[in-house]
XYZ file of C-alpha atoms in Angstrom:
699
model
C 48.820 -55.139 0.376
C 49.951 -55.258 4.120
C 53.025 -53.154 4.847
C 55.587 -55.229 6.562
C 56.395 -53.992 10.182
C 58.860 -51.010 9.861
C 61.603 -50.892 12.676
C 61.655 -47.935 14.963
C 64.285 -45.468 13.890
C 64.799 -44.615 17.548
C 63.182 -45.232 20.550
C 62.127 -48.493 22.067
C 60.160 -51.493 21.041
C 56.526 -50.907 21.194
C 53.344 -50.260 19.672
C 53.416 -49.118 15.847
C 50.711 -46.597 15.054
C 51.008 -47.617 11.147
C 50.677 -51.228 11.581
C 47.166 -51.111 9.984
C 48.035 -48.489 7.119
C 48.143 -49.679 3.555
C 50.150 -48.410 0.752
C 50.316 -48.890 -3.154
C 52.294 -47.291 -5.786
C 49.364 -45.067 -6.821
C 49.347 -43.627 -3.329
C 53.356 -43.249 -3.606
C 52.812 -41.521 -6.831
C 50.295 -39.120 -5.327
C 52.662 -38.473 -2.694
C 55.298 -37.568 -4.891
C 53.167 -35.207 -7.000
C 52.210 -33.368 -3.531
C 55.733 -32.829 -2.951
C 56.286 -31.301 -6.310
C 53.304 -29.104 -5.959
C 53.946 -25.531 -5.428
C 52.223 -23.475 -2.930
C 49.373 -21.340 -4.006
C 49.637 -17.547 -3.681
C 45.772 -16.841 -3.252
C 43.021 -18.212 -1.199
C 39.460 -17.875 -2.202
C 36.022 -17.502 -0.715
C 32.615 -17.393 -2.218
C 31.014 -14.054 -1.401
C 27.779 -14.793 0.599
C 25.681 -12.099 2.251
C 23.102 -10.851 -0.116
C 24.772 -12.214 -3.345
C 22.962 -15.578 -3.584
C 19.392 -13.933 -3.211
C 20.136 -11.086 -5.634
C 21.608 -13.327 -8.330
C 19.006 -16.037 -7.980
C 16.667 -14.108 -10.510
C 19.261 -11.887 -12.224
C 22.868 -12.236 -13.532
C 26.150 -10.366 -12.557
C 27.704 -8.429 -15.371
C 30.419 -6.278 -13.816
C 32.081 -5.164 -10.617
C 33.916 -2.217 -9.323
C 35.570 -1.865 -5.814
C 36.272 1.110 -3.528
C 37.954 1.458 -0.340
C 34.778 0.804 1.836
C 32.384 -0.704 -0.517
C 31.704 -2.971 -3.869
C 29.407 -2.120 -6.567
C 27.896 -4.909 -8.680
C 26.055 -4.475 -11.796
C 23.544 -6.747 -13.351
C 22.081 -7.810 -16.705
C 18.771 -6.466 -15.323
C 20.207 -2.968 -15.222
C 20.568 -2.817 -11.179
C 23.624 -1.517 -9.493
C 23.822 -3.055 -6.066
C 26.079 -1.387 -3.436
C 27.719 -4.125 -1.116
C 29.699 -4.158 1.930
C 32.791 -6.483 2.106
C 30.632 -9.409 3.228
C 28.169 -9.023 0.423
C 25.436 -7.608 2.278
C 23.426 -5.139 0.311
C 23.681 -1.514 1.591
C 21.923 0.118 -1.176
C 20.386 -0.435 -4.571
C 19.993 1.697 -7.666
C 17.435 0.797 -10.189
C 19.982 2.897 -12.734
C 19.201 1.281 -16.067
C 16.505 -0.750 -18.138
C 19.045 -3.114 -19.751
C 22.587 -4.758 -18.765
C 25.072 -2.618 -16.850
C 28.197 -2.941 -18.802
C 30.634 -0.826 -16.668
C 30.911 0.765 -13.353
C 33.454 3.477 -11.747
C 33.828 4.609 -8.460
C 35.685 7.971 -7.564
C 38.728 7.891 -5.326
C 36.846 9.045 -2.381
C 34.212 6.287 -2.938
C 31.374 8.955 -2.740
C 29.803 8.441 -6.071
C 29.449 5.365 -8.563
C 28.843 5.668 -12.255
C 27.505 3.362 -14.369
C 26.751 2.772 -18.227
C 24.520 0.394 -19.903
C 23.154 -0.986 -23.355
C 20.097 1.174 -22.731
C 22.526 4.120 -23.710
C 22.409 6.031 -20.673
C 25.138 6.993 -18.144
C 23.966 7.209 -14.589
C 26.063 8.792 -11.505
C 24.407 8.217 -8.066
C 25.793 9.697 -4.971
C 26.318 7.119 -2.204
C 25.902 9.487 0.771
C 23.548 11.937 -0.821
C 20.358 11.740 -3.074
C 22.385 13.301 -5.812
C 21.672 11.573 -9.185
C 22.757 12.596 -12.621
C 21.649 10.829 -16.114
C 22.731 11.190 -19.354
C 21.473 9.754 -22.543
C 23.487 8.828 -25.415
C 21.060 6.630 -27.618
C 23.525 4.132 -28.305
C 24.832 1.339 -26.063
C 27.441 2.482 -23.648
C 30.215 -0.014 -22.924
C 32.951 2.002 -20.791
C 32.770 4.581 -18.008
C 35.301 6.247 -15.852
C 34.890 9.017 -13.327
C 37.484 11.650 -12.579
C 39.298 10.414 -9.698
C 38.555 13.712 -7.768
C 34.943 13.840 -8.856
C 33.654 14.260 -5.357
C 36.168 16.944 -4.800
C 35.928 19.187 -8.059
C 32.843 21.245 -9.331
C 33.565 20.121 -12.733
C 31.970 16.617 -12.206
C 33.992 15.395 -15.029
C 33.565 11.776 -16.528
C 34.490 9.875 -19.801
C 32.464 7.229 -21.497
C 31.871 5.601 -24.466
C 30.202 2.849 -26.438
C 29.080 1.281 -29.646
C 28.757 4.643 -31.566
C 32.692 5.003 -31.152
C 32.710 8.255 -29.403
C 34.668 8.752 -26.274
C 32.672 11.385 -24.566
C 34.530 13.944 -21.920
C 31.795 15.280 -20.016
C 32.223 18.175 -17.649
C 30.102 20.711 -15.813
C 30.283 24.414 -16.936
C 28.224 27.555 -16.067
C 25.267 26.710 -18.340
C 25.225 22.927 -17.623
C 26.991 19.694 -18.556
C 28.932 19.607 -21.680
C 30.384 16.790 -23.768
C 33.493 16.942 -25.625
C 34.512 14.018 -28.072
C 37.975 13.184 -27.243
C 38.273 10.693 -29.998
C 36.006 8.938 -32.489
C 36.209 6.978 -35.910
C 38.115 3.921 -34.801
C 35.147 1.695 -33.737
C 33.398 1.083 -30.396
C 34.837 2.158 -27.189
C 35.411 -1.097 -25.346
C 37.128 0.208 -21.865
C 38.278 3.184 -20.263
C 40.272 3.863 -17.230
C 41.121 7.357 -15.530
C 44.369 7.711 -12.956
C 45.248 11.053 -11.990
C 45.372 13.153 -15.158
C 45.780 10.221 -17.677
C 42.827 8.643 -19.317
C 43.295 5.070 -21.153
C 40.931 3.764 -23.539
C 40.628 0.914 -25.728
C 38.859 0.640 -29.344
C 39.064 -1.657 -32.399
C 42.329 -0.112 -33.198
C 44.337 -0.332 -29.868
C 44.927 1.601 -26.820
C 45.141 5.543 -26.419
C 46.188 7.430 -23.600
C 45.227 11.177 -23.080
C 46.500 13.890 -20.573
C 43.615 15.738 -19.348
C 45.859 18.066 -17.446
C 47.465 19.520 -20.760
C 44.506 18.298 -23.146
C 46.981 16.283 -25.114
C 46.730 12.440 -26.574
C 49.970 10.816 -25.438
C 50.393 7.537 -27.315
C 48.907 4.803 -29.226
C 49.387 1.257 -28.640
C 48.244 -0.894 -31.455
C 45.714 -3.813 -30.841
C 47.458 -7.359 -30.821
C 47.646 -9.025 -33.940
C 45.269 -11.887 -34.313
C 43.244 -11.125 -31.237
C 39.446 -12.039 -31.304
C 37.148 -8.987 -32.071
C 37.084 -6.727 -28.978
C 33.262 -6.795 -28.628
C 33.462 -10.650 -28.365
C 36.676 -10.839 -26.182
C 37.025 -7.642 -24.348
C 40.400 -5.770 -23.654
C 41.414 -5.047 -20.045
C 42.992 -1.946 -18.702
C 44.266 -1.342 -15.240
C 46.426 1.338 -13.912
C 48.933 -0.433 -11.567
C 50.200 3.140 -10.230
C 50.587 6.720 -11.660
C 52.688 5.663 -14.679
C 52.342 2.043 -15.521
C 49.319 0.825 -17.511
C 48.565 -2.932 -17.602
C 46.735 -4.029 -20.961
C 45.279 -7.555 -21.128
C 43.926 -8.356 -24.697
C 42.904 -11.463 -26.222
C 46.075 -13.452 -25.434
C 48.428 -10.603 -24.997
C 49.677 -8.685 -22.068
C 51.630 -5.574 -22.358
C 52.635 -3.129 -19.583
C 53.202 0.545 -20.629
C 55.262 3.119 -18.461
C 54.231 6.703 -19.458
C 56.522 9.370 -18.503
C 54.612 12.700 -18.620
C 56.757 16.125 -18.985
C 54.144 18.889 -19.049
C 55.353 22.409 -20.080
C 53.807 25.041 -17.805
C 53.804 28.745 -18.380
C 53.835 31.417 -16.034
C 49.888 31.508 -15.611
C 49.739 27.923 -14.881
C 48.272 26.840 -18.217
C 50.076 24.374 -20.602
C 51.940 25.056 -23.674
C 50.555 22.632 -26.446
C 53.697 21.285 -28.013
C 53.987 17.927 -29.855
C 53.242 14.818 -27.944
C 56.585 13.231 -29.061
C 58.310 15.786 -26.971
C 55.979 15.970 -24.132
C 55.533 12.173 -23.168
C 57.397 9.080 -23.420
C 55.917 5.788 -23.480
C 57.909 2.449 -23.134
C 56.576 -1.022 -23.164
C 58.419 -2.470 -20.277
C 56.857 -5.817 -20.589
C 55.072 -7.877 -23.294
C 54.232 -11.699 -23.525
C 51.767 -13.768 -24.929
C 49.534 -16.298 -23.176
C 48.142 -19.882 -23.849
C 44.778 -18.838 -22.608
C 42.378 -16.084 -23.129
C 42.361 -13.067 -20.772
C 39.150 -12.299 -19.059
C 40.634 -9.838 -16.391
C 43.947 -8.574 -15.175
C 45.391 -6.895 -11.954
C 48.538 -6.256 -10.435
C 49.970 -8.471 -7.605
C 52.582 -6.595 -5.867
C 55.696 -6.815 -8.764
C 53.669 -9.600 -10.435
C 50.116 -9.930 -12.042
C 46.941 -11.725 -11.223
C 45.213 -12.790 -14.605
C 41.853 -14.319 -14.814
C 42.469 -16.906 -17.654
C 39.624 -18.604 -19.670
C 41.008 -21.972 -21.207
C 39.894 -22.360 -24.790
C 38.640 -25.855 -25.664
C 39.939 -28.005 -28.510
C 37.470 -26.440 -30.926
C 37.631 -23.002 -29.582
C 38.792 -20.495 -32.069
C 37.314 -17.225 -33.574
C 34.058 -19.170 -34.024
C 33.951 -19.556 -30.151
C 33.274 -15.895 -29.920
C 30.766 -15.729 -32.658
C 27.633 -15.879 -30.433
C 26.587 -13.767 -27.483
C 24.324 -16.592 -26.223
C 25.714 -18.861 -23.650
C 26.958 -22.300 -24.910
C 24.270 -25.078 -24.475
C 26.899 -27.639 -24.955
C 28.225 -27.213 -21.340
C 31.899 -28.176 -22.573
C 33.785 -25.082 -21.072
C 36.391 -25.511 -18.630
C 36.647 -23.980 -15.255
C 38.271 -20.353 -15.358
C 41.543 -19.971 -13.675
C 43.482 -17.457 -11.375
C 47.170 -17.257 -12.509
C 49.773 -15.203 -11.069
C 52.564 -14.535 -13.449
C 55.454 -12.376 -13.381
C 56.139 -9.723 -16.010
C 58.147 -12.472 -17.855
C 55.301 -14.672 -17.787
C 56.525 -17.110 -15.398
C 53.844 -18.698 -13.718
C 53.994 -18.590 -10.047
C 50.513 -20.160 -9.128
C 47.517 -21.486 -10.852
C 44.366 -22.068 -9.261
C 41.081 -23.403 -10.911
C 37.839 -21.787 -9.722
C 34.717 -23.726 -8.918
C 32.245 -21.162 -10.359
C 28.469 -22.240 -10.585
C 27.599 -23.042 -14.213
C 31.330 -22.437 -15.838
C 30.366 -24.922 -18.242
C 28.168 -22.691 -20.052
C 30.171 -19.425 -19.945
C 32.307 -17.609 -22.586
C 35.473 -15.551 -21.763
C 33.531 -12.381 -21.650
C 31.102 -13.582 -18.949
C 33.970 -13.096 -16.376
C 35.331 -9.925 -14.908
C 37.882 -9.041 -12.432
C 38.421 -6.093 -10.014
C 41.037 -5.520 -7.308
C 40.626 -3.388 -4.120
C 42.605 -0.026 -4.464
C 46.085 -0.738 -2.832
C 49.186 0.950 -3.266
C 51.493 -2.427 -3.499
C 54.275 -0.130 -1.977
C 54.434 -2.365 1.029
C 54.938 -5.619 -0.966
C 57.996 -7.135 -0.295
C 58.847 -10.883 -0.946
C 55.250 -11.835 -1.469
C 54.374 -10.181 1.877
C 52.050 -7.269 2.489
C 51.851 -5.309 5.706
C 48.587 -6.116 7.854
C 45.513 -4.257 6.113
C 47.529 -3.671 2.872
C 46.704 -6.926 1.122
C 45.132 -6.416 -2.079
C 41.740 -8.182 -2.769
C 40.365 -9.597 -5.955
C 36.772 -9.973 -6.821
C 36.282 -12.698 -9.690
C 32.657 -12.206 -11.102
C 30.512 -14.632 -12.970
C 26.888 -14.440 -13.833
C 25.954 -16.171 -10.760
C 28.695 -15.970 -8.444
C 31.358 -13.717 -6.645
C 34.550 -15.151 -5.631
C 36.980 -13.124 -3.525
C 40.660 -13.854 -3.744
C 43.232 -12.531 -1.538
C 46.919 -13.266 -0.511
C 47.574 -16.209 1.570
C 49.126 -15.176 4.921
C 51.709 -16.624 7.155
C 49.129 -18.651 8.782
C 47.651 -20.110 5.468
C 51.552 -20.657 4.710
C 51.913 -22.764 7.775
C 48.900 -24.615 7.214
C 49.981 -25.418 3.683
C 53.143 -27.012 5.080
C 51.407 -29.135 7.438
C 49.041 -30.352 4.693
C 51.700 -31.322 2.794
C 53.732 -33.189 5.618
C 56.477 -30.360 6.007
C 56.078 -30.056 9.716
C 59.718 -29.041 10.262
C 59.494 -26.171 7.982
C 55.824 -25.222 9.462
C 57.621 -25.256 12.918
C 60.349 -23.211 11.787
C 57.939 -20.759 10.197
C 56.153 -20.421 13.463
C 59.230 -19.946 15.588
C 60.184 -17.232 13.354
C 57.307 -15.274 14.351
C 54.880 -15.876 11.546
C 51.214 -16.135 12.456
C 49.706 -16.175 15.855
C 51.677 -17.617 18.848
C 48.801 -20.051 19.621
C 49.718 -21.566 16.336
C 52.706 -23.230 17.933
C 50.340 -25.478 20.009
C 48.515 -26.979 16.722
C 51.811 -27.293 14.664
C 53.713 -28.738 17.565
C 50.976 -31.304 18.329
C 50.508 -32.090 14.400
C 54.473 -32.467 14.044
C 54.733 -34.840 17.199
C 51.812 -36.921 15.798
C 53.713 -37.340 12.483
C 56.869 -38.280 14.201
C 54.898 -40.776 16.157
C 53.323 -42.294 12.933
C 56.885 -42.436 11.378
C 58.053 -44.232 14.534
C 60.488 -41.325 15.213
C 59.957 -41.641 19.166
C 63.414 -40.478 20.337
C 63.159 -37.185 17.994
C 59.360 -36.684 18.882
C 60.845 -36.698 22.710
C 63.365 -34.480 22.097
C 61.187 -31.804 20.629
C 58.514 -32.014 23.362
C 60.327 -29.209 25.641
C 60.201 -26.742 22.504
C 56.590 -27.507 21.491
C 54.893 -28.232 24.828
C 56.532 -25.596 26.672
C 54.829 -24.698 29.972
C 51.372 -26.582 29.322
C 50.944 -29.024 32.158
C 47.895 -30.624 30.502
C 50.072 -31.018 26.817
C 52.659 -32.654 28.697
C 50.489 -35.024 30.793
C 48.680 -35.972 27.606
C 51.949 -36.980 25.669
C 53.309 -38.591 28.865
C 50.172 -41.107 28.831
C 50.196 -41.329 24.956
C 53.862 -42.229 24.938
C 52.921 -44.928 27.872
C 50.325 -46.316 25.787
C 52.829 -46.884 23.127
C 55.267 -48.328 25.473
C 57.676 -45.732 24.448
C 57.589 -43.754 27.450
C 61.301 -44.271 28.482
C 62.618 -42.100 25.735
C 60.527 -39.214 26.949
C 61.470 -39.344 30.656
C 64.735 -37.377 30.445
C 62.636 -34.343 28.842
C 59.709 -34.423 31.441
C 59.815 -31.343 33.294
C 59.622 -31.417 37.122
C 58.808 -27.588 37.585
C 57.193 -24.779 35.475
C 55.198 -26.913 34.892
C 54.708 -29.528 37.449
C 52.840 -32.340 36.498
C 50.399 -34.558 38.409
C 52.017 -37.221 40.559
C 50.758 -39.866 38.360
C 52.582 -38.739 35.306
C 55.653 -39.200 37.206
C 54.838 -42.319 38.593
C 53.957 -43.789 35.563
C 57.285 -42.540 33.905
C 59.224 -44.254 36.694
C 57.293 -47.509 36.372
C 58.165 -47.648 32.606
C 61.786 -47.179 33.387
C 61.686 -49.862 36.181
C 59.862 -52.363 33.941
C 62.393 -52.088 30.813
C 65.817 -53.487 31.750
C 67.467 -51.405 28.929
C 66.505 -48.342 31.037
C 67.499 -49.298 34.590
C 70.287 -46.965 34.445
C 68.082 -44.081 33.417
C 65.642 -45.015 36.348
C 68.444 -44.654 38.903
C 69.610 -41.324 37.519
C 66.152 -40.061 37.215
C 65.122 -41.125 41.040
C 68.403 -39.230 42.054
C 67.459 -36.230 40.007
C 63.763 -35.726 40.315
C 62.544 -33.933 43.620
C 61.020 -36.375 46.131
C 57.843 -34.422 46.688
C 56.625 -34.678 42.974
C 55.525 -38.230 43.170
C 54.866 -41.247 45.516
C 57.263 -44.001 45.911
C 55.124 -46.621 46.482
C 53.722 -47.276 43.097
C 57.352 -47.662 41.844
C 58.427 -49.734 44.730
C 55.717 -51.952 43.787
C 56.687 -52.354 40.297
C 60.046 -53.173 41.171
C 59.741 -55.693 44.280
C 58.280 -58.541 42.330
C 61.486 -58.447 40.210
C 63.836 -59.028 43.189
C 65.715 -62.349 42.904
C 64.810 -62.504 39.249
C 66.882 -62.555 36.205
C 65.717 -58.868 35.474
C 67.029 -57.479 38.708
C 70.020 -55.462 37.668
C 72.406 -53.734 39.985
C 71.133 -50.408 38.582
C 67.501 -51.407 39.621
C 68.658 -52.666 42.847
C 70.136 -49.218 43.719
C 66.972 -47.318 42.438
C 64.909 -49.691 44.833
C 67.251 -48.669 47.639
C 66.872 -44.975 46.928
C 63.164 -45.430 46.702
C 63.216 -47.174 50.112
C 65.022 -44.348 51.463
C 62.251 -41.789 50.252
C 59.636 -44.142 51.675
C 61.673 -44.180 55.008
C 62.187 -47.994 54.754
C 65.935 -47.544 55.619
C 66.617 -51.134 56.873
C 65.467 -52.467 53.316
C 67.469 -49.642 51.675
C 70.462 -50.827 53.875
C 70.090 -54.467 52.841
C 70.249 -53.574 49.183
C 73.367 -51.010 49.552
C 75.254 -53.657 51.376
C 74.541 -56.319 48.714
C 75.540 -53.734 46.180
C 78.939 -53.221 48.324
C 78.102 -49.361 48.533
C 81.054 -47.774 50.648
C 78.818 -45.262 51.978
C 76.849 -47.901 53.858
C 78.790 -47.582 56.846
C 77.693 -43.879 57.085
C 74.152 -44.762 56.317
C 74.299 -47.136 59.227
C 75.278 -44.546 61.518
C 72.807 -41.903 60.092
C 69.773 -44.011 60.447
C 70.980 -45.938 63.502
C 70.798 -49.161 61.626
C 73.077 -51.578 64.111
C 70.378 -54.193 64.379
C 70.343 -54.584 60.639
C 73.902 -55.303 60.199
C 73.525 -58.943 61.762
C 72.357 -60.004 58.297
C 75.110 -58.542 56.348
C 78.485 -59.489 58.113
C 80.159 -60.902 55.052
C 79.165 -57.923 52.866
C 80.332 -55.231 55.366
C 83.666 -57.198 55.966
C 84.207 -57.647 52.005
C 83.293 -53.977 51.452
C 85.811 -52.651 54.068
C 86.958 -54.865 56.959
C 88.779 -52.132 58.684
C 85.493 -50.310 59.221
C 83.456 -53.289 59.554
C 85.505 -55.234 62.442
C 85.016 -52.115 65.029
C 81.297 -51.662 64.060
C 80.833 -55.504 64.673
C 82.840 -55.447 67.970
C 80.983 -52.332 69.208
C 77.711 -54.103 68.574
C 78.524 -57.397 69.910
C 75.720 -57.301 72.082
C 73.128 -56.916 69.049
C 75.436 -59.468 66.946
C 77.179 -62.034 69.118
C 80.624 -63.305 68.188
C 79.000 -66.582 67.422
C 76.722 -65.172 64.911
C 79.689 -63.283 63.264
C 81.974 -66.475 63.188
C 78.966 -68.410 61.863
C 78.278 -66.096 58.788
C 81.842 -65.767 58.087
C 82.558 -69.694 58.063
C 79.451 -70.079 55.780
C 80.817 -67.662 53.208
C 81.076 -68.738 49.627
C 84.769 -67.358 49.449
C 86.514 -69.541 52.129
C 90.045 -67.822 51.757
C 88.680 -64.244 52.126
C 86.455 -65.407 54.820
C 89.223 -66.934 57.046
C 91.309 -63.829 56.686
C 88.132 -61.762 57.964
C 87.622 -64.270 60.807
C 91.148 -63.706 61.891
C 90.921 -59.867 61.906
C 87.451 -60.097 63.688
C 88.796 -62.606 66.434
C 92.202 -60.835 66.884
C 90.392 -57.365 67.453
C 87.990 -59.151 69.804
C 90.639 -60.737 71.812
C 92.373 -57.429 72.096
C 89.151 -55.610 73.314
C 88.149 -58.723 75.592
C 90.303 -61.911 75.869
C 87.383 -63.742 77.055
C 84.638 -62.868 74.742
C 85.543 -65.378 72.163
C 86.881 -68.024 74.240
C 85.117 -70.652 72.494
C 86.944 -69.760 69.191
C 90.376 -69.637 70.615
C 91.332 -73.313 69.352
C 90.409 -71.877 65.809
C 92.338 -68.551 66.504
C 95.607 -70.656 66.979
C 95.306 -71.909 63.419
C 94.341 -68.444 61.978
C 97.403 -66.784 63.670
C 99.471 -69.689 62.161
C 98.072 -68.840 58.790
C 98.072 -65.253 58.903
C 100.119 -63.683 61.448
C 102.683 -66.153 63.027
C 104.442 -63.499 65.052
C 101.430 -62.899 67.249
C 100.787 -66.685 67.783
C 103.235 -66.944 70.832
C 101.683 -63.972 72.480
C 98.167 -65.364 72.106
C 99.338 -68.643 73.442
C 100.806 -66.902 76.345
C 97.897 -64.811 76.967
C 94.952 -67.241 76.440
C 93.847 -69.806 78.601
C 91.015 -71.371 76.487
C 92.849 -73.169 73.784
C 93.275 -77.044 74.039
C 97.088 -77.699 74.360
C 97.315 -80.630 72.374
C 95.591 -79.177 69.460
C 97.838 -76.056 69.804
C 100.864 -78.407 69.522
C 99.724 -80.341 66.658
C 98.946 -77.300 64.630
C 102.314 -75.595 65.493
C 104.177 -78.855 64.435
C 101.916 -79.005 61.048
C 102.550 -75.457 60.482
C 106.035 -75.521 61.830
C 105.152 -72.265 63.871
C 107.993 -72.617 66.277
């Protein structure tokens, strides 16, 4: 339906930029939903570079991230080394079957991979070094010693379907495997941080301290979780002592405190684990979704969530073949606290998501300490990066920065908050122009013209082009009068046209004639030409729209344009006391002949000497004629008496034709002077004088 005209909240009557907009209840509901929408914590970008071509005929299976590069494993057995734009740097044809896991060392100089072909391969990234180890059963997890590049021992741990967790190291006679653990089903995941190695098998999660050769703890597998080979457990070291476990629909965070006992020679005493280490579950909660990946997000968590369908259950995980029904939902990235309070949820538009299972996705994050995290913000360059991998896609997620926050506020119509964020120093300073322009546009659409005008100095600052653009936009809307008080006259100085348009807008609106007068008086004369403004005002002379304020403003403009006589005429009509000084300043004595009455009414004590001194320019007859024709007869007769009396004293013969009139004027206004006048003058009619004296009893 067509909206009814909405009166301007402030400003003047003018055009309405919303007059063609339509609204209905559905749109209002959508707006309400948008107002309630929470701001996302992450932003997303599909990785380009070589990724599309690499995955055109292959499928991604796992990912690992180092400080300088990314490793992507595929179902075809290849390990691709990529830069952060997705461009391939190296390629290793490491395996003949699917790559199941990848691991960098801390320095990012080696990449370890394991595969369903039963092999573990470790490649040097900056050398030709390559080591391959065959275990004859599918290998599912690998972790290099974080100090692999620094130590000659070249240690790593790996495990798979055989159920053995192998601890491999280089000794004098070659590489040797030590079985750290076995007998509790396949090894599904392993992660190594400092000296601590955590792994997951069918029974649960165990932690081993390689520094003192002791197993620390056992954390039982969540009850009711799908079989691990169908929905993999996920292990992440958040720091040197916090282990995050995501398994099925369960999240646990374990705090591990080591208390090694060294003896003098630097070796460790083998003492019971219960006295050596302490493990506390500091957080534990259940989710309503399956966990396909988990990572720290400052003091919160990022979880890659797989949303089960209505018919999903254990049977949903019973096949390794992708679903042909195509009814799976989009995976979601959720930011949650340790108490499972959801801070953000984003559905990802992954290619082919309809056919994928929970285990088809994986999540890795760029190494970061998180120590600079404070209140949801990271220091520049310390932001974590998250890589979400599906068979045909790699999506990068990273925290939204201040500029993203500002853009989101603008998209949701919270322009004032966006402006406050920019003014607080968030984002680039150039953002103020964009935010300011959009804020002003918003206020204009809302018809809040006066509020928009008041914000212009803050938003447009020293940009002459921006000021001029908004001056003409306000003029187009017929709302320029509300902007005029804020228009700068220097720093920046605008083009003459902008000032002239502004003055004309005031002149043509009677409600703003006083503002026109004050503006003309306050603006420097050099910044505009007065002629266009004069041309706009002159047609209003002698019309109902000609106010005193407009008349005075026109007089001021005449002065600027050196049209002093016209200015004097208006000042005299306006009864301005300074008109007498104005006459002397600009030598306008000839001009007074048309304004005798006004001058006398304004200040007869100054007007009379002025008229007498200039009687060669304006004769007594002209003065008397104007006063006799004045509308106010009583005042004009008194003025006439004062003028003729002063004229008689200066020159008794100058106004002799008016001496009969003076007899009556003296009788009315100054009887005491009548007799001296009669004695001195020889130009009055005796009979008339006698009759007047009898009538007025002036004897």
